[in-house]
Short mmCIF file of C-alpha atoms in Angstrom, two decimals:
data_model
loop_
_atom_site.label_atom_id
_atom_site.label_comp_id
_atom_site.label_asym_id
_atom_site.label_seq_id
_atom_site.Cartn_x
_atom_site.Cartn_y
_atom_site.Cartn_z
CA MET A 10 133.20 109.26 115.79
CA THR A 11 135.25 112.33 115.12
CA THR A 12 134.60 115.49 113.86
CA LEU A 13 137.14 114.82 111.07
CA TYR A 14 135.08 111.27 110.34
CA LYS A 15 132.12 113.10 110.29
CA ILE A 16 133.36 115.54 107.45
CA ALA A 17 135.08 113.14 105.71
CA PHE A 18 132.38 110.95 105.25
CA SER A 19 129.75 114.12 104.43
CA ALA A 20 132.13 114.69 102.26
CA LEU A 21 131.77 111.42 100.32
CA PHE A 22 127.64 111.28 101.06
CA ILE A 23 127.50 114.32 99.28
CA ALA A 24 129.51 113.09 96.01
CA LEU A 25 127.25 109.95 95.85
CA GLY A 26 124.36 111.73 96.41
CA ILE A 27 125.14 113.85 93.35
CA ILE A 28 126.11 111.29 91.52
CA LEU A 29 122.89 108.88 91.85
CA SER A 30 120.52 112.11 91.88
CA ARG A 31 122.10 113.32 88.65
CA PHE A 32 122.96 110.24 86.20
CA PHE A 33 121.35 107.34 87.76
CA SER A 34 117.49 108.24 88.22
CA ILE A 35 114.55 108.72 86.57
CA PRO A 36 113.52 112.27 86.28
CA TYR A 37 110.10 113.12 84.61
CA LEU A 38 108.08 109.88 85.48
CA PHE A 39 105.34 108.90 83.90
CA GLY A 40 106.11 112.36 81.64
CA LEU A 41 105.22 113.99 84.80
CA PRO A 42 107.67 117.15 86.02
CA PHE A 43 107.79 116.49 90.04
CA LEU A 44 108.07 112.46 89.41
CA LYS A 45 111.75 111.24 90.40
CA ILE A 46 113.07 108.00 91.76
CA SER A 47 116.70 108.57 92.98
CA PHE A 48 118.11 106.20 94.77
CA SER A 49 120.55 109.39 96.27
CA MET A 50 117.59 109.52 99.06
CA SER A 51 118.76 106.58 100.43
CA VAL A 52 121.48 108.06 101.16
CA ILE A 53 120.61 111.04 103.40
CA PHE A 54 118.17 108.37 104.88
CA PHE A 55 121.92 106.26 105.59
CA ALA A 56 123.69 110.03 106.67
CA SER A 57 121.03 110.69 109.42
CA PHE A 58 120.98 108.01 110.77
CA TYR A 59 124.87 107.61 110.76
CA LEU A 60 126.12 110.56 110.61
CA GLY A 61 123.41 112.33 113.07
CA PRO A 62 120.53 114.86 112.45
CA VAL A 63 123.32 117.74 111.59
CA TYR A 64 125.11 116.16 108.89
CA GLY A 65 122.69 114.79 107.77
CA THR A 66 121.25 118.22 107.10
CA ILE A 67 124.19 119.58 105.53
CA VAL A 68 124.40 116.53 102.87
CA SER A 69 121.17 116.57 101.97
CA PHE A 70 120.96 120.46 101.52
CA ALA A 71 124.45 120.00 99.98
CA VAL A 72 123.60 117.46 97.25
CA ASP A 73 120.37 119.46 96.15
CA LEU A 74 121.96 122.78 96.27
CA PHE A 75 125.55 121.79 94.26
CA GLY A 76 122.98 118.83 92.12
CA ALA A 77 120.64 122.18 90.96
CA LEU A 78 123.89 124.21 90.26
CA LEU A 79 126.38 121.52 88.81
CA PHE A 80 123.87 119.58 86.47
CA PRO A 81 120.85 121.34 86.61
CA GLN A 82 117.63 119.88 85.05
CA GLY A 83 115.40 122.44 84.51
CA GLY A 84 114.31 125.71 86.13
CA ALA A 85 117.07 128.24 88.02
CA TYR A 86 117.61 126.72 91.73
CA ASP A 87 115.37 128.12 93.91
CA PHE A 88 116.12 127.63 98.20
CA LEU A 89 111.91 126.41 98.62
CA TYR A 90 113.04 122.79 96.68
CA SER A 91 115.69 122.36 98.93
CA ILE A 92 112.95 122.34 102.10
CA PRO A 93 112.22 118.98 101.29
CA ALA A 94 115.75 117.53 100.74
CA ILE A 95 116.60 119.07 104.39
CA ILE A 96 113.52 117.98 106.47
CA GLN A 97 114.42 114.20 104.79
CA GLY A 98 118.32 114.54 106.12
CA PHE A 99 116.80 116.12 109.26
CA VAL A 100 113.69 114.18 110.53
CA PRO A 101 114.83 110.93 110.00
CA TYR A 102 116.88 110.15 113.32
CA PHE A 103 114.59 111.66 115.58
CA LEU A 104 111.67 109.82 114.06
CA TYR A 105 114.06 106.76 115.40
CA LYS A 106 114.77 108.00 118.42
CA PHE A 107 111.48 108.54 119.83
CA PHE A 108 109.69 105.43 118.13
CA ALA A 109 112.32 103.63 120.36
CA THR A 110 111.60 105.56 123.46
CA ILE A 111 108.40 104.93 123.26
CA LYS A 112 109.28 101.13 122.10
CA VAL A 113 107.40 101.25 118.72
CA ASP A 114 109.24 98.05 117.87
CA LYS A 115 107.70 95.67 120.48
CA LYS A 116 104.35 96.36 118.55
CA TYR A 117 105.51 96.84 115.19
CA PRO A 118 103.97 94.19 113.87
CA ILE A 119 100.92 95.52 114.14
CA VAL A 120 101.77 99.08 113.55
CA LEU A 121 103.35 98.29 110.42
CA GLY A 122 99.82 96.30 109.39
CA ILE A 123 98.07 99.61 110.13
CA THR A 124 100.28 102.00 108.24
CA LEU A 125 100.09 98.91 105.18
CA LEU A 126 96.20 99.31 105.40
CA LEU A 127 96.17 102.81 105.44
CA MET A 128 97.79 103.53 102.37
CA ASP A 129 96.10 100.83 100.58
CA VAL A 130 93.15 102.35 101.12
CA PHE A 131 94.96 105.93 99.97
CA VAL A 132 95.51 104.03 97.04
CA LEU A 133 92.07 102.73 96.34
CA VAL A 134 90.27 105.78 97.35
CA PHE A 135 92.63 107.99 95.23
CA VAL A 136 92.81 105.90 91.95
CA LEU A 137 88.49 104.85 92.63
CA THR A 138 87.71 109.11 92.81
CA HIS A 139 90.05 109.95 89.76
CA ASP A 140 88.70 109.32 86.24
CA THR A 141 91.28 111.97 84.53
CA PHE A 142 93.40 114.18 85.85
CA SER A 143 95.62 117.35 84.77
CA MET A 144 98.66 118.55 86.60
CA THR A 145 97.31 122.04 86.81
CA GLN A 146 93.39 123.41 86.01
CA ASN A 147 94.95 125.06 82.55
CA SER A 148 96.84 122.31 81.33
CA SER A 149 95.94 121.03 78.19
CA THR A 150 98.14 117.47 79.02
CA ILE A 151 95.17 114.94 80.51
CA TYR A 152 96.56 111.86 82.50
CA GLU A 153 93.22 109.24 83.10
CA PHE A 154 92.31 106.12 85.13
CA THR A 155 91.17 103.13 82.89
CA PRO A 156 88.71 101.32 83.96
CA THR A 157 91.27 98.45 84.10
CA LEU A 158 94.46 100.58 85.83
CA LYS A 159 91.47 100.91 88.30
CA VAL A 160 91.18 97.25 89.42
CA VAL A 161 95.45 96.59 88.81
CA ILE A 162 97.03 99.12 90.63
CA PRO A 163 95.10 98.60 94.42
CA VAL A 164 95.72 94.88 93.70
CA VAL A 165 99.56 95.20 93.03
CA PHE A 166 99.78 98.05 95.65
CA THR A 167 97.67 95.06 98.22
CA ILE A 168 100.11 92.77 96.72
CA ILE A 169 102.99 94.60 97.57
CA SER A 170 102.36 95.68 100.79
CA ILE A 171 101.70 91.86 102.21
CA VAL A 172 105.23 90.67 100.42
CA PHE A 173 106.92 93.98 102.74
CA TYR A 174 105.02 92.78 105.36
CA ILE A 175 106.09 89.20 105.60
CA ALA A 176 109.54 90.13 104.41
CA ILE A 177 110.21 92.78 106.96
CA ILE A 178 108.63 90.13 110.12
CA PHE A 179 111.01 87.43 108.37
CA LEU A 180 113.90 89.28 108.16
CA LYS A 181 114.13 90.81 111.77
CA LYS A 182 113.93 87.34 112.39
CA LYS A 183 116.46 85.96 110.96
CA LEU A 184 118.84 88.52 112.06
CA LYS A 185 117.70 88.37 115.49
CA ASP A 186 120.64 86.90 116.85
CA LYS A 187 123.37 89.26 114.61
CA LYS A 188 125.23 92.07 115.57
CA PHE A 189 123.02 94.82 113.18
CA ASN A 190 120.02 93.70 115.51
CA ASN A 191 122.14 94.35 118.91
CA TYR A 192 122.34 97.83 117.58
CA TYR A 193 119.66 98.72 115.29
CA SER A 194 116.49 97.94 114.98
CA LEU A 195 114.95 97.01 111.33
CA TYR A 196 111.12 97.90 112.31
CA LEU A 197 111.62 101.45 113.40
CA ILE A 198 114.42 102.06 110.15
CA SER A 199 111.20 100.94 108.20
CA LEU A 200 109.04 102.96 110.19
CA SER A 201 111.14 106.28 110.34
CA ILE A 202 111.54 106.18 106.60
CA PHE A 203 108.12 106.06 105.90
CA ILE A 204 106.72 108.81 108.21
CA THR A 205 109.58 111.00 106.71
CA TYR A 206 108.07 110.38 103.77
CA PHE A 207 104.38 110.54 103.76
CA VAL A 208 103.84 113.09 106.72
CA PHE A 209 106.78 115.42 106.01
CA LYS A 210 108.90 115.47 103.08
CA ILE A 211 105.51 114.70 100.42
CA PRO A 212 103.11 117.17 101.58
CA ILE A 213 105.84 119.93 102.28
CA SER A 214 106.89 119.57 98.86
CA SER A 215 103.38 119.44 97.20
CA LEU A 216 102.86 122.63 98.90
CA ILE A 217 105.97 124.04 97.19
CA PHE A 218 104.96 123.31 94.02
CA VAL A 219 101.17 124.41 94.38
CA TYR A 220 103.11 127.71 96.23
CA ARG A 221 105.14 127.96 93.05
CA LEU A 222 103.62 126.41 89.86
CA GLU A 223 99.76 126.50 91.04
CA TYR A 224 99.27 122.26 90.64
CA SER A 225 96.98 121.08 92.87
CA PHE A 226 98.03 119.18 96.17
CA GLU A 227 95.57 116.27 96.56
CA ILE A 228 97.09 115.39 92.15
CA ILE A 229 100.57 116.17 93.37
CA TYR A 230 100.54 114.27 96.62
CA GLY A 231 98.85 110.91 95.64
CA THR A 232 101.27 110.99 92.69
CA ARG A 233 104.32 111.18 94.71
CA ALA A 234 102.58 109.40 97.16
CA LEU A 235 101.57 106.30 94.42
CA THR A 236 105.35 106.57 93.29
CA ALA A 237 107.39 106.85 97.15
CA PHE A 238 105.49 103.66 98.32
CA LEU A 239 107.45 102.10 96.45
CA THR A 240 110.85 103.42 96.48
CA SER A 241 110.49 103.32 99.68
CA PHE A 242 110.78 100.25 100.94
CA ILE A 243 114.15 99.72 98.64
CA HIS A 244 115.83 102.57 100.19
CA ILE A 245 114.81 100.64 103.96
CA ALA A 246 117.07 98.05 102.61
CA LEU A 247 119.65 99.91 101.56
CA VAL A 248 120.07 101.94 104.43
CA SER A 249 119.52 99.00 107.26
CA LEU A 250 123.04 96.89 104.22
CA ALA A 251 125.16 100.62 105.04
CA LEU A 252 124.10 100.37 108.66
CA SER A 253 124.93 96.79 108.68
CA LEU A 254 127.95 97.10 106.69
CA SER A 255 128.91 99.97 108.80
CA LEU A 256 129.29 98.09 112.11
CA LYS A 257 132.10 96.38 110.31
CA VAL A 258 134.49 99.33 110.83
CA GLY A 259 133.90 99.62 114.69
CA VAL A 260 133.01 103.68 114.76
CA LYS A 261 130.18 104.06 116.43
CA GLY A 262 127.22 105.39 114.71
CA ALA A 263 125.16 108.66 115.81
CA LEU A 264 121.89 106.12 116.47
CA ILE A 265 124.45 103.45 119.13
CA LYS A 266 124.44 105.09 122.60
CA ASN A 267 127.89 106.15 124.20
CA SER A 268 128.01 103.30 126.40
CA GLU A 269 127.56 100.23 123.81
CA ILE A 270 131.00 98.80 122.17
CA ILE A 271 131.35 97.59 118.33
CA GLU A 272 133.81 94.57 118.65
CA ASN A 273 135.15 94.64 115.55
CA LYS A 274 134.91 91.66 114.23
#
């Protein structure tokens, strides 16, 4: 992959990321200013995996910077809020490489099961330990977890976890002899996206909200994690599809070893 190729695709991903972030996203989810669903993150994950961490970082930072400057959605641009976006473009590539080195994919069904179980436990504890909550101590807006929601939310997330587990295992077996599986691991892609979300992006962005706006870290992290738990599934599917389509171009992505040759058929 030449430098010119990477620059051209970076420009394409930046434009696509801005469009998805600003015009095809759902901001202020449930009335919360720190909750947003955007498919632009799929573009950034793909850029990190396909172009590498340097260009992935450039794409993620540019999408956040130019998106905020050209199409502001409240308040002036603040570099601190770009830090989680930068991390999202930089970290996934290295997580994938690390997990590939320690051969996590061979034990992935167990790892995936434990990961989803921990997320379900987190959702259950978070919901059961909060009757009402507000964004800040002085906020006049109060949100409530009704008894019904305390039952429905954990049950729904448990069902989603089971469906996701079965779908990933089934898809992995279904694609066993396909070209995609010769060069990429669906298991490692999903694990890298999960870890990027829940260990890096969400905690750091939550700390920034706490520092800048004096929000409660527990509430910010908890509600953002609930949303990310759902959207991460979509990102995994879209990124895997994009990587599969990229193989048809016949140009090796950043994750593919130099010794491997892609036959363009």
